[in-house]
């Protein structure tokens, strides 16, 4: 593979990454992700409110059943008052039941208020969810439109890169793939001359003498500063 083809491969590969990054970091993509997070949060609130409402309804039903039971006991005690010898004892029990009823009624009223709040929260979350769903559809359409514009160029570049990649030495390709995780352009041309010295065309740090000797001998070396693969033009 010629140096020209090698650097052509690199530039096309870099361009592919730039396009993909620009799409991933685009305002359109961010809008989609933000709306999705908000939608998921609204859905979570709705499910939480629904589960809470179920618990309140269950507690409310238990309280009503308890009041019904107390009412039945009170009616039996009232019937015993007629001709009862232990009137004071019966009245005392009725008074106790009255206090229980009062406390239970307060509990029922509290449950009613909490159920109304749960329903309000549920409806609010449901309304937000429907609104966010529409916003998501619109934002996703804009994002797809932006990605679609870059799709044609990406397909062309990926096709060209696949051809060029097949011509690159496997060991060199492995080095490129490894270095590309930390530097944008792993391949760089040496800058300078024999008289003034050479520097890396990537990080622009001076090359050590041992690197220059290898560069002059093999036409290629590594930069000890940034680890790029340096070629002599």
Tab-separated table of C-alpha atoms in Angstrom:
chain	number	residue	atom	x	y	z
A	1	UNK	CA	0.000	0.000	0.000
A	2	UNK	CA	1.349	3.445	-0.927
A	3	UNK	CA	1.669	6.259	1.599
A	4	UNK	CA	-0.948	8.142	-0.382
A	5	UNK	CA	-3.443	5.302	0.026
A	6	UNK	CA	-2.507	4.874	3.699
A	7	UNK	CA	-3.229	8.502	4.530
A	8	UNK	CA	-6.320	8.478	2.323
A	9	UNK	CA	-7.613	5.594	4.444
A	10	UNK	CA	-6.906	7.554	7.609
A	11	UNK	CA	-8.642	10.714	6.413
A	12	UNK	CA	-11.733	8.823	5.308
A	13	UNK	CA	-11.812	6.899	8.589
A	14	UNK	CA	-11.473	10.147	10.552
A	15	UNK	CA	-14.229	11.746	8.479
A	16	UNK	CA	-16.579	8.816	9.239
A	17	UNK	CA	-15.934	9.243	12.968
A	18	UNK	CA	-16.481	13.003	12.737
A	19	UNK	CA	-19.826	12.550	10.988
A	20	UNK	CA	-21.012	9.954	13.495
A	21	UNK	CA	-19.848	12.120	16.401
A	22	UNK	CA	-21.584	15.195	14.987
A	23	UNK	CA	-24.824	13.201	14.773
A	24	UNK	CA	-24.452	11.732	18.265
A	25	UNK	CA	-23.673	15.153	19.767
A	26	UNK	CA	-26.203	17.065	17.686
A	27	UNK	CA	-28.918	19.215	19.336
A	28	UNK	CA	-31.483	16.983	17.613
A	29	UNK	CA	-30.074	13.854	19.287
A	30	UNK	CA	-29.834	15.604	22.651
A	31	UNK	CA	-33.454	16.763	22.347
A	32	UNK	CA	-34.604	13.191	21.674
A	33	UNK	CA	-32.666	11.850	24.662
A	34	UNK	CA	-33.888	14.628	26.995
A	35	UNK	CA	-37.530	14.110	26.027
A	36	UNK	CA	-37.168	10.355	26.461
A	37	UNK	CA	-35.772	10.837	29.976
A	38	UNK	CA	-38.645	13.185	30.844
A	39	UNK	CA	-41.173	10.762	29.332
A	40	UNK	CA	-39.771	7.866	31.357
A	41	UNK	CA	-39.949	10.027	34.484
A	42	UNK	CA	-43.586	10.933	33.775
A	43	UNK	CA	-44.378	7.258	33.216
A	44	UNK	CA	-42.674	6.374	36.497
A	45	UNK	CA	-44.690	9.038	38.347
A	46	UNK	CA	-47.891	7.736	36.780
A	47	UNK	CA	-47.169	4.145	37.834
A	48	UNK	CA	-46.159	5.302	41.321
A	49	UNK	CA	-49.376	7.320	41.696
A	50	UNK	CA	-51.425	4.380	40.421
A	51	UNK	CA	-49.805	1.958	42.874
A	52	UNK	CA	-50.246	4.457	45.730
A	53	UNK	CA	-53.903	4.960	44.808
A	54	UNK	CA	-54.461	1.183	44.901
A	55	UNK	CA	-53.040	1.045	48.428
A	56	UNK	CA	-55.220	3.954	49.523
A	57	UNK	CA	-58.347	2.346	48.064
A	58	UNK	CA	-57.526	-0.887	49.876
A	59	UNK	CA	-56.986	0.971	53.157
A	60	UNK	CA	-60.186	2.965	52.587
A	61	UNK	CA	-62.220	-0.200	52.006
A	62	UNK	CA	-60.759	-1.739	55.171
A	63	UNK	CA	-61.690	1.375	57.159
A	64	UNK	CA	-65.257	1.362	55.796
A	65	UNK	CA	-65.610	-2.334	56.619
A	66	UNK	CA	-64.330	-1.628	60.119
A	67	UNK	CA	-66.873	1.206	60.566
A	68	UNK	CA	-69.645	-1.137	59.447
A	69	UNK	CA	-68.529	-3.665	62.055
A	70	UNK	CA	-68.375	-0.999	64.805
A	71	UNK	CA	-71.821	0.255	63.807
A	72	UNK	CA	-73.252	-3.251	64.143
A	73	UNK	CA	-71.662	-3.641	67.607
A	74	UNK	CA	-73.041	-0.245	68.646
A	75	UNK	CA	-76.579	-1.216	67.593
A	76	UNK	CA	-76.376	-4.405	69.663
A	77	UNK	CA	-75.203	-2.435	72.712
A	78	UNK	CA	-78.020	0.091	72.285
A	79	UNK	CA	-80.528	-2.764	72.232
A	80	UNK	CA	-79.084	-4.020	75.537
A	81	UNK	CA	-79.735	-0.670	77.217
A	82	UNK	CA	-83.452	-1.416	77.507
A	83	UNK	CA	-83.824	-3.171	80.830
A	84	UNK	CA	-80.096	-3.720	81.259
A	85	UNK	CA	-78.807	-3.970	84.807
A	86	UNK	CA	-75.274	-2.867	83.815
A	87	UNK	CA	-76.264	0.328	82.012
A	88	UNK	CA	-73.080	2.151	82.999
A	89	UNK	CA	-70.931	-0.637	81.618
A	90	UNK	CA	-72.834	-0.613	78.311
A	91	UNK	CA	-72.585	3.171	78.074
A	92	UNK	CA	-68.853	2.985	78.733
A	93	UNK	CA	-68.446	0.494	75.850
A	94	UNK	CA	-70.540	2.736	73.622
A	95	UNK	CA	-68.337	5.676	74.539
A	96	UNK	CA	-65.232	3.647	73.614
A	97	UNK	CA	-66.795	2.717	70.294
A	98	UNK	CA	-67.653	6.355	69.708
A	99	UNK	CA	-63.981	7.310	70.090
A	100	UNK	CA	-62.957	4.496	67.747
A	101	UNK	CA	-65.509	5.701	65.198
A	102	UNK	CA	-64.256	9.287	65.481
A	103	UNK	CA	-60.634	8.202	64.904
A	104	UNK	CA	-61.643	5.949	62.017
A	105	UNK	CA	-63.693	8.711	60.369
A	106	UNK	CA	-60.646	10.983	60.563
A	107	UNK	CA	-58.579	8.225	58.982
A	108	UNK	CA	-61.144	7.807	56.210
A	109	UNK	CA	-61.139	11.570	55.580
A	110	UNK	CA	-57.339	11.562	55.401
A	111	UNK	CA	-57.414	8.633	52.984
A	112	UNK	CA	-59.926	10.493	50.860
A	113	UNK	CA	-57.653	13.545	50.671
A	114	UNK	CA	-54.649	11.417	49.820
A	115	UNK	CA	-56.574	9.545	47.159
A	116	UNK	CA	-57.589	12.835	45.553
A	117	UNK	CA	-53.923	13.912	45.497
A	118	UNK	CA	-52.886	10.545	44.012
A	119	UNK	CA	-55.506	10.885	41.289
A	120	UNK	CA	-54.374	14.454	40.596
A	121	UNK	CA	-50.732	13.310	40.345
A	122	UNK	CA	-51.741	10.456	38.047
A	123	UNK	CA	-53.719	12.716	35.709
A	124	UNK	CA	-50.885	15.289	35.686
A	125	UNK	CA	-48.272	12.633	34.849
A	126	UNK	CA	-50.541	11.142	32.181
A	127	UNK	CA	-51.044	14.583	30.594
A	128	UNK	CA	-47.290	15.248	30.647
A	129	UNK	CA	-46.673	11.815	29.132
A	130	UNK	CA	-49.030	12.437	26.213
A	131	UNK	CA	-47.453	15.842	25.563
A	132	UNK	CA	-43.924	14.424	25.738
A	133	UNK	CA	-44.908	11.567	23.424
A	134	UNK	CA	-45.899	14.081	20.750
A	135	UNK	CA	-42.730	16.109	21.376
A	136	UNK	CA	-40.622	12.943	21.106
A	137	UNK	CA	-42.182	12.014	17.761
A	138	UNK	CA	-41.402	15.485	16.376
A	139	UNK	CA	-37.853	15.579	17.793
A	140	UNK	CA	-37.130	12.057	16.556
A	141	UNK	CA	-38.323	13.031	13.079
A	142	UNK	CA	-35.879	15.956	13.059
A	143	UNK	CA	-33.071	13.718	14.294
A	144	UNK	CA	-33.752	11.101	11.612
A	145	UNK	CA	-33.807	13.843	8.978
A	146	UNK	CA	-30.365	15.058	10.120
A	147	UNK	CA	-28.973	11.519	10.231
A	148	UNK	CA	-30.493	10.798	6.833
A	149	UNK	CA	-28.615	13.698	5.233
A	150	UNK	CA	-25.315	12.226	6.426
A	151	UNK	CA	-26.249	8.647	5.577
A	152	UNK	CA	-25.349	8.878	1.881
A	153	UNK	CA	-21.885	10.278	2.617
A	154	UNK	CA	-21.338	7.680	5.349
A	155	UNK	CA	-22.213	4.794	3.055
A	156	UNK	CA	-19.850	6.089	0.365
A	157	UNK	CA	-16.994	6.617	2.826
A	158	UNK	CA	-17.521	3.256	4.534
A	159	UNK	CA	-17.422	1.530	1.154
A	160	UNK	CA	-14.191	3.301	0.212
A	161	UNK	CA	-12.649	2.640	3.630
A	162	UNK	CA	-13.478	-1.068	3.390
A	163	UNK	CA	-11.533	-1.299	0.134
A	164	UNK	CA	-8.555	0.664	1.463
A	165	UNK	CA	-8.581	-1.219	4.766
A	166	UNK	CA	-8.221	-4.541	2.968
A	167	UNK	CA	-4.921	-3.290	1.539
A	168	UNK	CA	-3.414	-2.244	4.885
A	169	UNK	CA	-0.914	-4.581	6.557
A	170	UNK	CA	-2.672	-6.445	9.398
A	171	UNK	CA	-0.047	-5.564	12.011
A	172	UNK	CA	-0.109	-1.923	10.959
A	173	UNK	CA	-3.897	-1.966	11.016
A	174	UNK	CA	-3.874	-3.396	14.553
A	175	UNK	CA	-1.577	-0.549	15.655
A	176	UNK	CA	-3.818	1.984	13.935
A	177	UNK	CA	-6.969	0.643	15.598
A	178	UNK	CA	-5.276	0.659	18.993
A	179	UNK	CA	-3.839	4.164	18.646
A	180	UNK	CA	-7.077	5.591	17.229
A	181	UNK	CA	-8.629	5.070	20.677
A	182	UNK	CA	-6.417	7.833	22.078
A	183	UNK	CA	-5.335	9.988	19.092
A	184	UNK	CA	-7.370	11.283	16.162
A	185	UNK	CA	-4.840	10.558	13.407
A	186	UNK	CA	-2.469	7.686	14.315
A	187	UNK	CA	-0.494	8.148	11.079
A	188	UNK	CA	1.553	11.333	10.708
A	189	UNK	CA	4.249	12.667	8.412
A	190	UNK	CA	7.601	13.706	9.853
A	191	UNK	CA	8.115	17.466	9.818
A	192	UNK	CA	11.557	19.089	9.369
A	193	UNK	CA	14.818	18.009	7.770
A	194	UNK	CA	18.173	16.389	8.466
A	195	UNK	CA	19.845	19.683	9.324
A	196	UNK	CA	17.258	21.133	11.735
A	197	UNK	CA	15.917	17.831	12.977
A	198	UNK	CA	12.587	16.112	12.708
A	199	UNK	CA	9.413	16.436	14.706
A	200	UNK	CA	6.175	14.476	14.857
A	201	UNK	CA	3.579	15.764	12.423
A	202	UNK	CA	0.874	14.901	14.967
A	203	UNK	CA	1.969	16.329	18.331
A	204	UNK	CA	4.865	18.394	16.879
A	205	UNK	CA	7.315	17.205	19.517
A	206	UNK	CA	10.920	16.638	18.425
A	207	UNK	CA	11.825	13.058	17.581
A	208	UNK	CA	14.642	11.383	19.474
A	209	UNK	CA	17.815	10.514	17.572
A	210	UNK	CA	17.004	6.798	17.775
A	211	UNK	CA	13.624	7.518	16.173
A	212	UNK	CA	15.225	9.637	13.458
A	213	UNK	CA	17.758	6.881	12.754
A	214	UNK	CA	14.915	4.399	12.330
A	215	UNK	CA	13.008	6.907	10.193
A	216	UNK	CA	15.996	7.328	7.877
A	217	UNK	CA	16.573	3.583	7.743
A	218	UNK	CA	13.013	2.234	7.371
A	219	UNK	CA	11.088	5.352	6.366
A	220	UNK	CA	8.863	4.884	9.425
A	221	UNK	CA	9.153	5.158	13.218
A	222	UNK	CA	7.090	5.802	16.331
A	223	UNK	CA	6.814	9.086	18.214
A	224	UNK	CA	7.769	8.488	21.850
A	225	UNK	CA	5.598	11.426	22.941
A	226	UNK	CA	2.224	10.554	21.384
A	227	UNK	CA	2.974	7.016	20.085
A	228	UNK	CA	1.887	7.938	16.543
A	229	UNK	CA	3.321	6.101	13.559
A	230	UNK	CA	5.567	8.577	11.740
A	231	UNK	CA	6.365	8.352	8.045
A	232	UNK	CA	9.058	10.123	6.088
A	233	UNK	CA	7.700	11.738	2.960
